[in-house]
mmCIF file of N, CA and C in Angstrom:
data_model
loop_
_atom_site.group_PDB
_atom_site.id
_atom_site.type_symbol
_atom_site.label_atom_id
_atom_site.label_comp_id
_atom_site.label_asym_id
_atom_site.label_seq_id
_atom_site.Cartn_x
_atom_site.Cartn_y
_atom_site.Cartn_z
ATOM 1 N N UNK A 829 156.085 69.149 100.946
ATOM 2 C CA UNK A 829 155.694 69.914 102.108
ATOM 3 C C UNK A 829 155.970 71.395 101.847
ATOM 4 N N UNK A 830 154.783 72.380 102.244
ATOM 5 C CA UNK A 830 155.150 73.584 102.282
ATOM 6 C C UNK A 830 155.513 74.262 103.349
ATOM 7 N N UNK A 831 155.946 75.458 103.541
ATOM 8 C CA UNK A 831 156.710 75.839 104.947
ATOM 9 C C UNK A 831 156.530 77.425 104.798
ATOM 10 N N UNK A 832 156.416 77.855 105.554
ATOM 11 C CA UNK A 832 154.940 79.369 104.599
ATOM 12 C C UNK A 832 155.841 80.306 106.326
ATOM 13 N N UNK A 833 156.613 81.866 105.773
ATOM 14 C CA UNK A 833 157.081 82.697 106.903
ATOM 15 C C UNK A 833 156.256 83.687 106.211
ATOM 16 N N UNK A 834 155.433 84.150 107.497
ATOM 17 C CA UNK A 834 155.663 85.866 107.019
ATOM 18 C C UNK A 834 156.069 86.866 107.942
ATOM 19 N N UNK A 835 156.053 88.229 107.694
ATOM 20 C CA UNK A 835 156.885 89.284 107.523
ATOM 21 C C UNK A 835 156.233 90.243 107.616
ATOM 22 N N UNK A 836 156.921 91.461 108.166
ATOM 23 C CA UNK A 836 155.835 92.918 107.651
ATOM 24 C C UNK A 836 155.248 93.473 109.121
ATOM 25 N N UNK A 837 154.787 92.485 109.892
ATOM 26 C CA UNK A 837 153.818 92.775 111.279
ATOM 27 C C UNK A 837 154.386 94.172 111.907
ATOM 28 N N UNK A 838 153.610 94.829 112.497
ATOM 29 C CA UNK A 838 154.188 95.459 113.591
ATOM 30 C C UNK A 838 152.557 96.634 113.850
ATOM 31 N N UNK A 839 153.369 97.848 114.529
ATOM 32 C CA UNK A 839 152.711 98.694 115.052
ATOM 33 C C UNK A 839 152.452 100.316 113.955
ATOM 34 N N UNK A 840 151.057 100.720 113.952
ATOM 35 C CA UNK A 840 150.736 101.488 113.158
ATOM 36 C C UNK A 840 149.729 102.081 113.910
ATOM 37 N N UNK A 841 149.894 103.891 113.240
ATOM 38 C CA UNK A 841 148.232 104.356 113.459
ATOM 39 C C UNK A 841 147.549 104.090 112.443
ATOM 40 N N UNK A 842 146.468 104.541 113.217
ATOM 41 C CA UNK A 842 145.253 104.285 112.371
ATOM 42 C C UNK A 842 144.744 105.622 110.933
ATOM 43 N N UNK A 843 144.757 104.985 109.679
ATOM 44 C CA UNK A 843 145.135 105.086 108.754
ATOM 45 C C UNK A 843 146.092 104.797 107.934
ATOM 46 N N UNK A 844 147.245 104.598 108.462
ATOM 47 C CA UNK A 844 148.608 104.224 108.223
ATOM 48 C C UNK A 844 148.409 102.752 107.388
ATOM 49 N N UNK A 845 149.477 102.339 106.937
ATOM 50 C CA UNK A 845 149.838 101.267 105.885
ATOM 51 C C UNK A 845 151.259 100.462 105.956
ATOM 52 N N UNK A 846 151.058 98.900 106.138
ATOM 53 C CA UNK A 846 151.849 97.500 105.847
ATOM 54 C C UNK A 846 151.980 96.897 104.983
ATOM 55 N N UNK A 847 152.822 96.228 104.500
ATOM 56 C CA UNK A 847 152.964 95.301 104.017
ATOM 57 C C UNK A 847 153.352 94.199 104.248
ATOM 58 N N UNK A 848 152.626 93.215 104.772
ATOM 59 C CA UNK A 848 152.952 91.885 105.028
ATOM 60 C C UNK A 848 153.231 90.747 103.779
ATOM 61 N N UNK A 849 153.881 89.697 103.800
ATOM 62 C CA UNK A 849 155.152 89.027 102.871
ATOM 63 C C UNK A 849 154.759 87.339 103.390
ATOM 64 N N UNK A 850 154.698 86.802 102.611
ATOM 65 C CA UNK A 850 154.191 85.470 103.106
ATOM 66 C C UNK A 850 155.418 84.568 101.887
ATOM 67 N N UNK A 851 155.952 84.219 102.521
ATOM 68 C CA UNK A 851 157.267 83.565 101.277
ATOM 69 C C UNK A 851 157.219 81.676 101.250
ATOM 70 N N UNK A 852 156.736 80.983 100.479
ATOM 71 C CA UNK A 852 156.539 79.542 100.819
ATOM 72 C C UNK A 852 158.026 79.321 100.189
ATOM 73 N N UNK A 853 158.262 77.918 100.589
ATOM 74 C CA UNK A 853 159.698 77.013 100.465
ATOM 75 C C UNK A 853 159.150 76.797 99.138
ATOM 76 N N UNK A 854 158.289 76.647 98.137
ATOM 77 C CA UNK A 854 157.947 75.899 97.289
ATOM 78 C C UNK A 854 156.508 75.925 96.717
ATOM 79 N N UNK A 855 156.122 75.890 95.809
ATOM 80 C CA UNK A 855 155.213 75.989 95.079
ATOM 81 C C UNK A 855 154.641 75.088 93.810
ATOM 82 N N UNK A 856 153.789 73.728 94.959
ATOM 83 C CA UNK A 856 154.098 72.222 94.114
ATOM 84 C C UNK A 856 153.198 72.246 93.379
ATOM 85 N N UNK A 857 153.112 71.060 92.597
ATOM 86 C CA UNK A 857 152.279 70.973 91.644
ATOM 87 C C UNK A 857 150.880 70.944 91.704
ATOM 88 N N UNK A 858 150.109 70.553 93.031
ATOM 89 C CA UNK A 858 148.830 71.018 93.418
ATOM 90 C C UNK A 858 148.603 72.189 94.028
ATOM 91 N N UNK A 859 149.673 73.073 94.527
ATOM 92 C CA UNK A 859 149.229 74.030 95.145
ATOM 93 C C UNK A 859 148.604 74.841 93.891
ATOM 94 N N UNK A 860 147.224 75.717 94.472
ATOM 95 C CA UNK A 860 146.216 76.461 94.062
ATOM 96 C C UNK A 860 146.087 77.644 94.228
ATOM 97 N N UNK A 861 146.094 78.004 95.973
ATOM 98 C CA UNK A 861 145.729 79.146 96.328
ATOM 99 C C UNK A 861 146.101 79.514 97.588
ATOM 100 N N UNK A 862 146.573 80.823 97.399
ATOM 101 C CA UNK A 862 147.359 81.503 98.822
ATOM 102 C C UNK A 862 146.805 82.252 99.714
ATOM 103 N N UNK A 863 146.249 82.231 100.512
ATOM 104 C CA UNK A 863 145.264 82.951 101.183
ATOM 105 C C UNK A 863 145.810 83.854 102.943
ATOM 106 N N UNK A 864 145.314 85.220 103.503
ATOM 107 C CA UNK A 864 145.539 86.038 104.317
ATOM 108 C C UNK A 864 144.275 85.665 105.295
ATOM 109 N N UNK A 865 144.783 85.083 106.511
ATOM 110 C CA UNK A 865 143.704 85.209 107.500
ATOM 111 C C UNK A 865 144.350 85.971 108.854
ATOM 112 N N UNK A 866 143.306 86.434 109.348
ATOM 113 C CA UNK A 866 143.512 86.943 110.570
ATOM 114 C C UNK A 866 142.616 86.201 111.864
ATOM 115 N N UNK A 867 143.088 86.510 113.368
ATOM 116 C CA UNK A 867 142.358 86.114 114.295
ATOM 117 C C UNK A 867 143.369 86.960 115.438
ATOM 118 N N UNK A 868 142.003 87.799 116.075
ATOM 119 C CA UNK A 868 141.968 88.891 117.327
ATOM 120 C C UNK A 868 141.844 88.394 118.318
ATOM 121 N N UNK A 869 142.638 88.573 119.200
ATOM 122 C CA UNK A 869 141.946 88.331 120.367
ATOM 123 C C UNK A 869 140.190 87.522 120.911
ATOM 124 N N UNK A 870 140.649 86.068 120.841
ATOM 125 C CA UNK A 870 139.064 85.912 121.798
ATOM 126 C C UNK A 870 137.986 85.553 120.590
ATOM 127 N N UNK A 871 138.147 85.779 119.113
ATOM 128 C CA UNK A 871 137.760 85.904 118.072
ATOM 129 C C UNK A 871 138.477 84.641 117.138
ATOM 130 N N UNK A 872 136.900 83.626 116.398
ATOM 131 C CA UNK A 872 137.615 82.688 115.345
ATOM 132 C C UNK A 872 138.545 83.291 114.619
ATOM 133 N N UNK A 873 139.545 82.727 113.788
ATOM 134 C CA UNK A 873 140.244 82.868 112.726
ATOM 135 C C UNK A 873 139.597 83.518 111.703
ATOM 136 N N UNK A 874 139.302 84.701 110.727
ATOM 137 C CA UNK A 874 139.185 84.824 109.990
ATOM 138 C C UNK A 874 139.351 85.172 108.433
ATOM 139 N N UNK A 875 138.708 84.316 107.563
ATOM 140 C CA UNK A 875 139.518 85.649 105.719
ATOM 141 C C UNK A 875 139.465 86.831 105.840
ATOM 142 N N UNK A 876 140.669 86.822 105.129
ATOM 143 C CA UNK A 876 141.433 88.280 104.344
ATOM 144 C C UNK A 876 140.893 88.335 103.594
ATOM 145 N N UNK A 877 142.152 87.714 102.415
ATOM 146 C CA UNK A 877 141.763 87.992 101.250
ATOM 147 C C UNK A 877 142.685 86.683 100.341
ATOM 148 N N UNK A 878 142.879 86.294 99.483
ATOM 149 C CA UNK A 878 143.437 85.230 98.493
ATOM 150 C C UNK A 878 143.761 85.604 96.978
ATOM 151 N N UNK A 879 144.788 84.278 96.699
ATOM 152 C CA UNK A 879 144.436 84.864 95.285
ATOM 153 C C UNK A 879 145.176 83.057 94.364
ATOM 154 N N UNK A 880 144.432 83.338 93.833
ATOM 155 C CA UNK A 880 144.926 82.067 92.961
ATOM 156 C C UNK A 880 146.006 82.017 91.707
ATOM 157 N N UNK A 881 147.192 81.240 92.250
ATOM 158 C CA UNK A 881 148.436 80.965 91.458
ATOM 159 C C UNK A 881 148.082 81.206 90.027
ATOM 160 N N UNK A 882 147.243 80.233 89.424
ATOM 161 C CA UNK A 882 147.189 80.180 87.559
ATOM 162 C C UNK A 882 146.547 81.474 87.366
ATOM 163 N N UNK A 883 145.238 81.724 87.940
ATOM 164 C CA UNK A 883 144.592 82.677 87.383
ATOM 165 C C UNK A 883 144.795 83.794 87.534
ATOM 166 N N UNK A 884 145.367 84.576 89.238
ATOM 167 C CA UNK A 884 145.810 85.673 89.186
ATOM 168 C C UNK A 884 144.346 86.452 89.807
ATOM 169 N N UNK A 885 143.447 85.516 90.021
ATOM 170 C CA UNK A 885 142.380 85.784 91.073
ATOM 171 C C UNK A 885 142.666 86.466 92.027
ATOM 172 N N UNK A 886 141.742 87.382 92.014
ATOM 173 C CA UNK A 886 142.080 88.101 94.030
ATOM 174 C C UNK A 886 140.301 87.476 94.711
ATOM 175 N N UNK A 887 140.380 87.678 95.582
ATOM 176 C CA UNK A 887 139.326 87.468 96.662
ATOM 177 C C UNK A 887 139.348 88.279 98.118
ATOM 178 N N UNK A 888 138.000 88.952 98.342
ATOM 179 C CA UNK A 888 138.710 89.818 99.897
ATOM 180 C C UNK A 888 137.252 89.687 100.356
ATOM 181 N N UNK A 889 137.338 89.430 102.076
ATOM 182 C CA UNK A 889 136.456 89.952 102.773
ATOM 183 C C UNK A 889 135.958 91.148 102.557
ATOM 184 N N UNK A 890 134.590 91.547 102.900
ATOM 185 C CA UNK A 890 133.832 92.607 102.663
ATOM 186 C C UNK A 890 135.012 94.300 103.855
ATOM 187 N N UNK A 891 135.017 93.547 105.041
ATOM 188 C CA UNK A 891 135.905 94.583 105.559
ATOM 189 C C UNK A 891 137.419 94.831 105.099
ATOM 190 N N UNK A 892 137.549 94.674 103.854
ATOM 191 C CA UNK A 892 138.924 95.243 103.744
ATOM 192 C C UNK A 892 138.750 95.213 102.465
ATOM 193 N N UNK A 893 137.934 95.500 101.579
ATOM 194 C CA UNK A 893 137.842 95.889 100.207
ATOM 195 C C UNK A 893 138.186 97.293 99.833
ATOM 196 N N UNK A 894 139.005 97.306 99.385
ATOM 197 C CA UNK A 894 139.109 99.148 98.830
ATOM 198 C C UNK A 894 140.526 99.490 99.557
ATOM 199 N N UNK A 895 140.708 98.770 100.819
ATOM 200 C CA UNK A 895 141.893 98.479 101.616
ATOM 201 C C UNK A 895 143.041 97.947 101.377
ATOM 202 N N UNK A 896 142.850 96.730 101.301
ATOM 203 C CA UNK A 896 143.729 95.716 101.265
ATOM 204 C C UNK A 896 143.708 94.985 99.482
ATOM 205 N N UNK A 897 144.940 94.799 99.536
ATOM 206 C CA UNK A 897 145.129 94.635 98.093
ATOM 207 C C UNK A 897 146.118 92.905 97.866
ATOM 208 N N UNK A 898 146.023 91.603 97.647
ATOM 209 C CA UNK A 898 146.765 90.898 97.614
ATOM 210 C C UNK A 898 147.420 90.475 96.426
ATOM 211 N N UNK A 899 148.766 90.438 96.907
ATOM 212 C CA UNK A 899 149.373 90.234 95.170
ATOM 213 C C UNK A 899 150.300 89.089 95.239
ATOM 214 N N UNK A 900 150.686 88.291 94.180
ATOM 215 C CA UNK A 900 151.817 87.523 94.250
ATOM 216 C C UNK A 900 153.222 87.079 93.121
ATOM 217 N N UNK A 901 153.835 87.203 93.565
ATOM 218 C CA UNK A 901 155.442 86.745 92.666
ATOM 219 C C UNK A 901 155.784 85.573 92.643
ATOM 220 N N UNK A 902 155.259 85.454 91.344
ATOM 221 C CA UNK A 902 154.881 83.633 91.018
ATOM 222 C C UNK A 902 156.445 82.844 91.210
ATOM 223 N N UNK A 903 157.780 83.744 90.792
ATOM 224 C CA UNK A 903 159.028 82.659 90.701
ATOM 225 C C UNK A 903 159.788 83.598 92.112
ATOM 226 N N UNK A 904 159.215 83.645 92.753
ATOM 227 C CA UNK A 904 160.165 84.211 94.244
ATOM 228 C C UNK A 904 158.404 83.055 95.419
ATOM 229 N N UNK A 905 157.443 82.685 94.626
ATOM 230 C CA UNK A 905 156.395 82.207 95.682
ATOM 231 C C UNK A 905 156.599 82.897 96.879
ATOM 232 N N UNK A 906 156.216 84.242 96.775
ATOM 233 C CA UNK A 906 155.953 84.797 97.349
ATOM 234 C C UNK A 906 154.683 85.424 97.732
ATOM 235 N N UNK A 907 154.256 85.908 98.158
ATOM 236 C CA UNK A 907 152.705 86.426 98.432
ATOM 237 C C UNK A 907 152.486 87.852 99.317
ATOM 238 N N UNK A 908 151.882 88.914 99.238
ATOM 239 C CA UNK A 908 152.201 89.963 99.781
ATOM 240 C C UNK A 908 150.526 90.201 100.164
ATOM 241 N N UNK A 909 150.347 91.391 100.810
ATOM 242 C CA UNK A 909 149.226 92.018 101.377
ATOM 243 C C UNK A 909 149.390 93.394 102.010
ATOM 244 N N UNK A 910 149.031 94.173 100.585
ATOM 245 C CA UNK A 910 149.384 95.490 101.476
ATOM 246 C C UNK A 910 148.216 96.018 101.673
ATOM 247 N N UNK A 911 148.226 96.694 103.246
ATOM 248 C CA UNK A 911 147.087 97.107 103.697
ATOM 249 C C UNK A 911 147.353 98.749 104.041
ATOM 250 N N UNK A 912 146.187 99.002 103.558
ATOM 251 C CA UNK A 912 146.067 101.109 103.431
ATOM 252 C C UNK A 912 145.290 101.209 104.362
ATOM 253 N N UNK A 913 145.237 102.930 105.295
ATOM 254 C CA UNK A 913 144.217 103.393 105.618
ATOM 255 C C UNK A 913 143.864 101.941 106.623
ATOM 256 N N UNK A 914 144.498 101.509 107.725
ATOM 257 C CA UNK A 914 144.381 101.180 108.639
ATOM 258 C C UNK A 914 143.262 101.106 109.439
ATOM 259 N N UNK A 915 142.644 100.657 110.657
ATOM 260 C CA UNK A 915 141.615 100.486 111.077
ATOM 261 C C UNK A 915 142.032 99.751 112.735
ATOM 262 N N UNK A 916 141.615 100.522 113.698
ATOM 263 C CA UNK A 916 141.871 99.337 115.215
ATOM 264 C C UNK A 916 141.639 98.086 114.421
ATOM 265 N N UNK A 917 140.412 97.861 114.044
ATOM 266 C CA UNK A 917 139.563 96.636 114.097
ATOM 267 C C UNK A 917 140.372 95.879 113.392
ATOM 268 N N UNK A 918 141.526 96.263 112.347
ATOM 269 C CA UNK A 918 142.285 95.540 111.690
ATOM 270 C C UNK A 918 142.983 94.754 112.744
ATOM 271 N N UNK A 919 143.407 94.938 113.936
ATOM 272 C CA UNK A 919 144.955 94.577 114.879
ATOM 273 C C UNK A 919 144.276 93.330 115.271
ATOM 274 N N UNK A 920 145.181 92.265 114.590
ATOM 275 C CA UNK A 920 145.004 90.556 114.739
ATOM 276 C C UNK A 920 146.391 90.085 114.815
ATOM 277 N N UNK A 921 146.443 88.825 114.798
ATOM 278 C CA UNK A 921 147.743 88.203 114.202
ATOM 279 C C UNK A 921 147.334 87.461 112.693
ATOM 280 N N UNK A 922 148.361 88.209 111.982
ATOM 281 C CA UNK A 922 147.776 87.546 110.307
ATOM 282 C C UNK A 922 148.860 85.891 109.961
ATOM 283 N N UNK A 923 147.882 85.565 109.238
ATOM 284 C CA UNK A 923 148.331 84.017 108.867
ATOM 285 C C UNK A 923 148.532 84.199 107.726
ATOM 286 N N UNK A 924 148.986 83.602 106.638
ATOM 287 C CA UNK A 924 149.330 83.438 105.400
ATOM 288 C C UNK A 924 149.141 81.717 105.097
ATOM 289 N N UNK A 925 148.102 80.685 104.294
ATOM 290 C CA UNK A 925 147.843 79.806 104.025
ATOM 291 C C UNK A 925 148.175 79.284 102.677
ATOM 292 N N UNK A 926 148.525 78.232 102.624
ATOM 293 C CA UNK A 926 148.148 77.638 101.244
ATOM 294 C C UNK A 926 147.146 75.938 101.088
ATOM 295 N N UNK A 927 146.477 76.438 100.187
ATOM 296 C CA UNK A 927 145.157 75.403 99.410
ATOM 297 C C UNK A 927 145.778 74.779 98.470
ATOM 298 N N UNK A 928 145.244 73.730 98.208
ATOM 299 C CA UNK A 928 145.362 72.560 96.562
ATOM 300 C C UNK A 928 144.109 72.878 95.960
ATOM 301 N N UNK A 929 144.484 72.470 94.628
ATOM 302 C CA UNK A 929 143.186 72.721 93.741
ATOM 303 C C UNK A 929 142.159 71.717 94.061
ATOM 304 N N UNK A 930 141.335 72.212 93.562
ATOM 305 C CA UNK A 930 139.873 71.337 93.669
ATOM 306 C C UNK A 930 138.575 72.153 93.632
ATOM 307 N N UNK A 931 137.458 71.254 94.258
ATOM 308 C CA UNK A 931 136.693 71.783 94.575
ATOM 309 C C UNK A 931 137.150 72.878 95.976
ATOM 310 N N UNK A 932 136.462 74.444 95.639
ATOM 311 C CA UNK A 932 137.427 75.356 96.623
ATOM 312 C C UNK A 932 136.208 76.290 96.706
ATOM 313 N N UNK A 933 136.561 76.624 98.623
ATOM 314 C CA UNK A 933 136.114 77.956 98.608
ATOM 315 C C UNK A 933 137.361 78.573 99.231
ATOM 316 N N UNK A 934 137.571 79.538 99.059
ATOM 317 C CA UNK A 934 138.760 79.972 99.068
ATOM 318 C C UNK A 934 138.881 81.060 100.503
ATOM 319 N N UNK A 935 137.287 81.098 100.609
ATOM 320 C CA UNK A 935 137.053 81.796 102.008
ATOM 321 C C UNK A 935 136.899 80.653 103.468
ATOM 322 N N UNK A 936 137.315 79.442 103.232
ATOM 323 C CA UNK A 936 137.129 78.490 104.633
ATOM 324 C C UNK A 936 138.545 78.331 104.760
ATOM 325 N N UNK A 937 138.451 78.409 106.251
ATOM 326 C CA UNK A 937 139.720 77.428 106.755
ATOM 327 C C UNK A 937 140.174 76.607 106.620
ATOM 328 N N UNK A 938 139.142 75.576 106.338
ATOM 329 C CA UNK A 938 139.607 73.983 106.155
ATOM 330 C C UNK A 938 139.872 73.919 104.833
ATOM 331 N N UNK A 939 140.006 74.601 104.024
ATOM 332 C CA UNK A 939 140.328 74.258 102.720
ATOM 333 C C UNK A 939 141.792 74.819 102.130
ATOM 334 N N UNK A 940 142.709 74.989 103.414
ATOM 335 C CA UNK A 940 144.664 75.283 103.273
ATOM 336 C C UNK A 940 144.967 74.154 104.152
ATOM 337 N N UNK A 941 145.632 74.223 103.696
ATOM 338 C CA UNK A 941 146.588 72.496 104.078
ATOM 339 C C UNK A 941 147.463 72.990 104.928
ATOM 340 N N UNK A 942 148.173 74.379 104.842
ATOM 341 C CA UNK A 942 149.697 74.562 105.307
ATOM 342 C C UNK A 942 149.189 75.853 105.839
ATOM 343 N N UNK A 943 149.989 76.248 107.088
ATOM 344 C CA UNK A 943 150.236 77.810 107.662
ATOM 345 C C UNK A 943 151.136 78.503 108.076
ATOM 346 N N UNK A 944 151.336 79.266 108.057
ATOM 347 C CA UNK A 944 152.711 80.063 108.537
ATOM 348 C C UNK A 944 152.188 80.339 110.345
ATOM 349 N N UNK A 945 153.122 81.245 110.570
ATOM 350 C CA UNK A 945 153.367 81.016 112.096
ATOM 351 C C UNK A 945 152.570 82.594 112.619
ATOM 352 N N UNK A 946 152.491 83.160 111.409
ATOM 353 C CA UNK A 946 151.840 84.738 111.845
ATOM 354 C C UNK A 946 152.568 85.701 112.258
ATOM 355 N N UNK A 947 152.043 86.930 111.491
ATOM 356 C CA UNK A 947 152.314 87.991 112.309
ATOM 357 C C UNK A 947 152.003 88.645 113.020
ATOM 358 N N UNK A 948 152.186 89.629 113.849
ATOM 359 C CA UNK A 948 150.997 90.595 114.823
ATOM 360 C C UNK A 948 150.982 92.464 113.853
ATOM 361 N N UNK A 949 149.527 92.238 113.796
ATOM 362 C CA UNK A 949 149.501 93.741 113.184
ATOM 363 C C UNK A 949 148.729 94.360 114.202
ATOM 364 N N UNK A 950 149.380 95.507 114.584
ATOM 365 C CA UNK A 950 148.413 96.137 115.465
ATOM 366 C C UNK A 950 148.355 97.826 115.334
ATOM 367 N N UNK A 951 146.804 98.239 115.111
ATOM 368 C CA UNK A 951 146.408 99.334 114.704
ATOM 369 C C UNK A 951 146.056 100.533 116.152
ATOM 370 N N UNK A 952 146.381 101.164 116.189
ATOM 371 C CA UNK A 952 146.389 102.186 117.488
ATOM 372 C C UNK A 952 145.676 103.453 116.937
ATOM 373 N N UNK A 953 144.585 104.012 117.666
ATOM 374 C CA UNK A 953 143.749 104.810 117.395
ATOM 375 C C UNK A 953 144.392 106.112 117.850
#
């Protein structure tokens, strides 16, 4: 079982920069891929961005490219997301996920097994 906290949330202007921290209990032998979602107010859940354990893959939604950067510390299984140059439209509560290998898209929901509890990022104009 994985058990996924993150960290980092809070209040920013717009432009300004976070770093959110996604720390799992463990990092088993199928886990694959660690993935950043958000969901706003009133609004589905949506991808961040991901990145895959072996390969060192990143993956990002089109709105936060050039932005948001995801990285991870393979023997602390940790997972980070630092976000630059801020945006209202950014202010969600962010999730931090983890996937098993397989057949993957790394941009669906249904394809993380485990979630953390979220943080709240919120961007002020």
């Amino acid at each position: 079982q994985v058990q996924l906290v993150e960290s980092g949330g809070g209040l920013v202007q717009a432009g300004g920069s976070l770093r959110l921290s996604c720390a799992a209990s463990t990092r088993t032998f199928n886990s694959y891929v660690m993935g950043w979602f958000r969901q706003a107010p009133g609004k589905e859940r949506q991808f961040v961005a991901a990145i895959l354990w072996t390969s060192g893959n990143t993956y990002y939604a089109d709105s936060v490219k050039g932005r948001f950067t995801i990285s991870g510390d393979n023997a602390m299984n940790t997972v980070y997301l630092q976000m630059n140059n801020l945006k209202p439209e950014d202010t969600a509560v962010y999730y931090c996920a983890e996937g098993s290998a397989g057949p993957f898209n790394v941009r669906s929901r249904d394809n993380y097994s485990y979630w953390g509890q979220g943080t709240q990022v919120t961007v002020s104009s």
